[in-house]
Short mmCIF file of C-alpha atoms in Angstrom, two decimals:
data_model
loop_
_atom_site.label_atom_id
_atom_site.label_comp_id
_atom_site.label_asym_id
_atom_site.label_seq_id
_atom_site.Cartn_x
_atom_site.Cartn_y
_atom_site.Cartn_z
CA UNK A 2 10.82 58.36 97.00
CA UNK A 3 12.21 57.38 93.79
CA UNK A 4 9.78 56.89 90.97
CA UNK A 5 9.86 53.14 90.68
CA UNK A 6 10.03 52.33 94.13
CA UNK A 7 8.84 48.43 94.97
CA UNK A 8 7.97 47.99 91.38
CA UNK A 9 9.21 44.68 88.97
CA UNK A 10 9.57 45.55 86.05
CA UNK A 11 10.65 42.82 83.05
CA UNK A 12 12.65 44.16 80.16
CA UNK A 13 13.69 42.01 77.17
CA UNK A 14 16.59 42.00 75.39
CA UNK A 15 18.33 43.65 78.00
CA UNK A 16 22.06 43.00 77.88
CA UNK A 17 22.63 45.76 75.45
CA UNK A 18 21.54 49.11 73.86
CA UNK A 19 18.10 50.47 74.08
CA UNK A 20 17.33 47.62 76.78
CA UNK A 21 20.30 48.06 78.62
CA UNK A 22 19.44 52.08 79.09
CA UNK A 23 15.70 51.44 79.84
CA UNK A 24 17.49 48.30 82.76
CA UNK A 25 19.88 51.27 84.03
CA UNK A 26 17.26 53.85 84.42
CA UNK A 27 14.73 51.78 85.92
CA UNK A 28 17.46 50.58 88.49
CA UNK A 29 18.38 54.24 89.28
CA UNK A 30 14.51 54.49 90.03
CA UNK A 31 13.98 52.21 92.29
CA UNK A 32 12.59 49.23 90.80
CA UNK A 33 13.22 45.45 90.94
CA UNK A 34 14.68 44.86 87.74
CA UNK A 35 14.40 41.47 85.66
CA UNK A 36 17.03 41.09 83.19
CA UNK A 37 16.14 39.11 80.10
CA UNK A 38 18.40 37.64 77.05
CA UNK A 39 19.54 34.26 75.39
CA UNK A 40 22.80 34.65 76.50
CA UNK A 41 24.11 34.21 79.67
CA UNK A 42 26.92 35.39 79.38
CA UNK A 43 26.00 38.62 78.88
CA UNK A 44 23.22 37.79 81.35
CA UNK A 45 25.45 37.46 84.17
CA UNK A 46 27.49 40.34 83.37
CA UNK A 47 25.03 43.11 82.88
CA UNK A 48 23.36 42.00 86.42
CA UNK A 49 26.69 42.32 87.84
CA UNK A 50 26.87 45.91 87.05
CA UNK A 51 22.93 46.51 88.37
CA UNK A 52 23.62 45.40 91.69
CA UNK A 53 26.52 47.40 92.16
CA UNK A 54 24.18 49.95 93.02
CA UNK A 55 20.85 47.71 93.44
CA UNK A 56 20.86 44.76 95.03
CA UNK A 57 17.10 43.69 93.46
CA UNK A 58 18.34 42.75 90.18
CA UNK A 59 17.74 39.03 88.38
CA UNK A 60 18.81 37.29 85.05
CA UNK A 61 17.00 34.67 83.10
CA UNK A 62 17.97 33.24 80.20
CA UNK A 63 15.35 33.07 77.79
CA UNK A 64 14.23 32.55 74.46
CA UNK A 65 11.07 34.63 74.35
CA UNK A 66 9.54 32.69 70.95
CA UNK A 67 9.36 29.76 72.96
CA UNK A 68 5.99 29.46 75.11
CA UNK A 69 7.41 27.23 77.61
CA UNK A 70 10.30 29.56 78.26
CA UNK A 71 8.18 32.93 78.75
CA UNK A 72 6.21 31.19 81.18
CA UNK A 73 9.12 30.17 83.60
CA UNK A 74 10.16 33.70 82.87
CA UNK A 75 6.93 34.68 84.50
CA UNK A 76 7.27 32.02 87.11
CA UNK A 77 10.71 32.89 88.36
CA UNK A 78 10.20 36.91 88.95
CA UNK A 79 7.16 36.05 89.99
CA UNK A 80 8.74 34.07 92.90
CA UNK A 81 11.41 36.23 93.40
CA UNK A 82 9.26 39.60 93.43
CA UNK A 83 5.66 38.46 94.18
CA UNK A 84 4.00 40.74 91.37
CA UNK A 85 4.99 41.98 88.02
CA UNK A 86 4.35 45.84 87.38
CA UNK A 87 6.20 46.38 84.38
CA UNK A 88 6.74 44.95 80.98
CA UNK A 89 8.88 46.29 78.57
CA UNK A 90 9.10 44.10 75.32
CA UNK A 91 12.41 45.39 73.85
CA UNK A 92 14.19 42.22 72.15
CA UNK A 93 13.78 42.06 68.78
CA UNK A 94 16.62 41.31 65.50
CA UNK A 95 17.32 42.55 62.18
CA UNK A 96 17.64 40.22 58.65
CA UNK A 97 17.99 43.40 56.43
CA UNK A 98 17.86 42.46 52.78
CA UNK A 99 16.06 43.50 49.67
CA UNK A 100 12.76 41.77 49.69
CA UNK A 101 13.56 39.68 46.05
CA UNK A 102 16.37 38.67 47.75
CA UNK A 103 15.15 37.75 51.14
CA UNK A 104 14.55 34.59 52.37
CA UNK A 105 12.07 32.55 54.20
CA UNK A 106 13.82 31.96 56.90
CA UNK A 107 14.92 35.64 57.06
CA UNK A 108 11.22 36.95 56.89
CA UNK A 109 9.86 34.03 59.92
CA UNK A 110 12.98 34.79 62.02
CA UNK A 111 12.38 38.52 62.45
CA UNK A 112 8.27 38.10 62.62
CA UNK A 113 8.94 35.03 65.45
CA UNK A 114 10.99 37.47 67.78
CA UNK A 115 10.01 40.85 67.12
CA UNK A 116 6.64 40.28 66.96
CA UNK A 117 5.26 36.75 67.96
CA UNK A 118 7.58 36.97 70.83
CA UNK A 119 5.98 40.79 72.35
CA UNK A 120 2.58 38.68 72.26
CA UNK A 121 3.84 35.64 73.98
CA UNK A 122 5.64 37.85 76.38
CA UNK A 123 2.68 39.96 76.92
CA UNK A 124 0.08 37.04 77.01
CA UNK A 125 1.41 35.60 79.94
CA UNK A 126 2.48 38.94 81.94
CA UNK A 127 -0.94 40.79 81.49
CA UNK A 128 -2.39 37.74 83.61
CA UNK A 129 -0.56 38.45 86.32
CA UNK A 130 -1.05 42.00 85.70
CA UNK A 131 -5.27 41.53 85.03
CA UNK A 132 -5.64 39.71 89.18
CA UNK A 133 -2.96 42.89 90.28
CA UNK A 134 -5.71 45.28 88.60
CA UNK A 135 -2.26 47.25 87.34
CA UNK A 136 0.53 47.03 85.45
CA UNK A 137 2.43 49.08 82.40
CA UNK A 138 3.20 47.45 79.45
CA UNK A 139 5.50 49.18 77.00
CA UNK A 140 6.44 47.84 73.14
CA UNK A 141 9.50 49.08 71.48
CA UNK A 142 8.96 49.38 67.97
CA UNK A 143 10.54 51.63 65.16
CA UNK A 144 10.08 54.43 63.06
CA UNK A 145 10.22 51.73 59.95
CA UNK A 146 7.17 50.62 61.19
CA UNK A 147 5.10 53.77 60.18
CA UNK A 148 7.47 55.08 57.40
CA UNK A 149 9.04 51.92 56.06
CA UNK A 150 12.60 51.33 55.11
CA UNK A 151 14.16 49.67 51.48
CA UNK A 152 15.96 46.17 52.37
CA UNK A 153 13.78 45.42 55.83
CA UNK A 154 10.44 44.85 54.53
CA UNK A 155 10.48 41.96 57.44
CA UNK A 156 11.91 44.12 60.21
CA UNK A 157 9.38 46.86 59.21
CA UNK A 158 6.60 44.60 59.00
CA UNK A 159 7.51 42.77 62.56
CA UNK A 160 8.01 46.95 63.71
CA UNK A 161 4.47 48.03 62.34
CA UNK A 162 2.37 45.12 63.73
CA UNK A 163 3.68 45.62 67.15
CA UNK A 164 1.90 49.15 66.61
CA UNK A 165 -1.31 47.91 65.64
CA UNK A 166 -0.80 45.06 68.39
CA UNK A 167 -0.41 47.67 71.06
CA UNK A 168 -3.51 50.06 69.83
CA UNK A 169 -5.68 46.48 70.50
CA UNK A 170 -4.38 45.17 73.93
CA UNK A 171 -4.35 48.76 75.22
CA UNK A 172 -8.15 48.30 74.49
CA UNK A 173 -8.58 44.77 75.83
CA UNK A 174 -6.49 46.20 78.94
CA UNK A 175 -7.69 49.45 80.23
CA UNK A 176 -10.30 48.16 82.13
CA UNK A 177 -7.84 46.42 84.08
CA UNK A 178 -6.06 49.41 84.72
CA UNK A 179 -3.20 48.26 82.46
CA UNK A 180 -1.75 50.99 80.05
CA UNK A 181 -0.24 49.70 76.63
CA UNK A 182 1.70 51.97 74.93
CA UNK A 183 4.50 51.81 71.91
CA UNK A 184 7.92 53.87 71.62
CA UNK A 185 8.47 54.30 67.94
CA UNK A 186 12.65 55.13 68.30
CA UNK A 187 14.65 56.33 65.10
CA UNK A 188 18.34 56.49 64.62
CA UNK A 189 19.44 55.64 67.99
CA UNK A 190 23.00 55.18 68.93
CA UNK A 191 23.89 51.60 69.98
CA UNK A 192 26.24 48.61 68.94
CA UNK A 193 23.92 47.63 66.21
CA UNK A 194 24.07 51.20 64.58
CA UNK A 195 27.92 51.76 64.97
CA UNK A 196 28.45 48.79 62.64
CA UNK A 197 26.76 50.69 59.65
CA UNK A 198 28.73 51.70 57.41
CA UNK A 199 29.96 56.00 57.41
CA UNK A 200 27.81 56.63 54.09
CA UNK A 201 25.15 55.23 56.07
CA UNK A 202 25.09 56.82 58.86
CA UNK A 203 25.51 60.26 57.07
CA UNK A 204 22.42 59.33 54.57
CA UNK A 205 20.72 58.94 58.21
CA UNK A 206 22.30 62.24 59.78
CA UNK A 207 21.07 64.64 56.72
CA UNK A 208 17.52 63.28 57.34
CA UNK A 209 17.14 64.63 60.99
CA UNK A 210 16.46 68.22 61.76
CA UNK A 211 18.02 68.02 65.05
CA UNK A 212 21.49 67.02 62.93
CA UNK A 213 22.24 64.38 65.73
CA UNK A 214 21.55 60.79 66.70
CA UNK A 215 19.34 60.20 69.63
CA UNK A 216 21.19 58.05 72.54
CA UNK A 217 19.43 55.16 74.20
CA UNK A 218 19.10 57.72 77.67
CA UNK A 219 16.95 59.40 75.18
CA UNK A 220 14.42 55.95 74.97
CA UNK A 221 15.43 55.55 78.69
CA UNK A 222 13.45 58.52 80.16
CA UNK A 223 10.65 58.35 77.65
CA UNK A 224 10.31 54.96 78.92
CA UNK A 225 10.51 55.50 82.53
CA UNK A 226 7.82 58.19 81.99
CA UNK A 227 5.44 56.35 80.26
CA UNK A 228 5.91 53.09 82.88
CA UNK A 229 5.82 55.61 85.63
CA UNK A 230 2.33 56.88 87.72
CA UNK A 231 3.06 60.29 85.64
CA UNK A 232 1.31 58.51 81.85
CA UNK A 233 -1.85 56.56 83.99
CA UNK A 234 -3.65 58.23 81.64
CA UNK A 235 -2.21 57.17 78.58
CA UNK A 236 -2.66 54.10 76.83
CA UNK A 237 -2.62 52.95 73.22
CA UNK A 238 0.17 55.47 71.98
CA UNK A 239 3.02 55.50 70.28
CA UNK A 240 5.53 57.99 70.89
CA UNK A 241 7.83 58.87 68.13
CA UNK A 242 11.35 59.98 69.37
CA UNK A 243 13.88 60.34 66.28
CA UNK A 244 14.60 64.26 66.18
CA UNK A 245 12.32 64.71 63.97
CA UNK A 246 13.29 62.87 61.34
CA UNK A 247 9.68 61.85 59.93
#
């Protein structure tokens, strides 16, 4: 039986990099797989490419700051699937700037979907999951989050209270049988990275022992572990995976 067998699992920002891997290996493991974005587009295609190979694959559109959306989120899978099992709160954006120069808007932006929108998403999923008596729920953060980063004191910020947020509903949770835990990724190749500029990306490369960037299979199988019955004893943690780079 394949790991993920009869399980729904809900993964944000799905359409693309880190999401997208965690949405392909979940699929390969069995599960019913809820795919999550703003745009449709890119909605419709990705689920296209799931069902070639699963045919228990969904798309909603939604905007996860927006209460009224995350609840039809949680309305639809829950009348497609009957239960939820697995949350993976993945979407989040980037305003990188120097903090004298950063705006407002800049700084609310990145807190509203990186951060406000894992607690709305996870609000209304762990009461689903609280009558089940079980359910995973998994946070991506970032290594900026525990070491910082110069030009995304708002990213970091967003990235660090999702750590401290996860430490607190793993706490509220457990009794429930709900595990909460964090994946704190570092240089990870995606879209988002391959725009950075060369010197960049080599000022990132001389930081990690491992002299590589990780891929987002990397975060994939850390991910399906830790959602799997393999971490039921885990909760609260958050699992650095950069090659060592702090």
């Amino acid at each position: 039986m394949k790991r993920l067998s009869g399980k729904t699992a809900i993964i944000t920002g799905s359409v693309r990099g880190i999401g997208k891997g965690i949405a392909e290996k979940f699929s390969e493991s069995g599960a019913n797989i809820v795919i999550v974005d703003i745009l449709q587009e890119e909605i419709d295609k990705t689920v296209s490419q799931l069902k070639v190979s699963n045919p228990n694959v969904i798309g909603i559109k939604c905007d996860i700051t927006q209460e009224n959306d995350v609840e039809n989120l949680v309305e639809k899978t829950m009348g497609q699937f009957q239960s939820i099992d697995i949350l993976v709160n993945n979407a989040g954006i980037t305003r990188d700037k120097l903090l004298i120069r950063m705006t407002l808007a800049d700084w609310e932006d990145v807190i509203k979907v990186n951060l406000t929108g894992t607690f709305l998403c996870t609000q209304k999923v762990s009461k689903i999951m609280m009558k089940q008596r079980k359910g995973k729920i998994l946070n991506i953060a970032s290594v900026v989050g525990i070491m910082g980063n110069a030009g995304q004191s708002n990213y970091s910020a967003s990235k660090g209270g999702i750590i401290a947020f996860t430490k607190s509903v793993a706490k509220e949770l457990a009794p429930r049988n709900i595990n909460v835990n964090a994946i704190a990724p570092g240089f990870i190749k995606t879209e988002m990275t391959d725009r950075l500029p060369d010197e960049v990306k080599e000022n990132y490369l001389k930081s990690i022992p491992f002299r590589n960037f990780g891929d987002t299979q990397d975060v994939a199988e850390l991910a399906l572990f830790l959602c799997s019955e393999e971490s039921d004893y885990i909760t609260g943690q958050t699992i650095v995976i950069d090659g060592g780079m702090i």
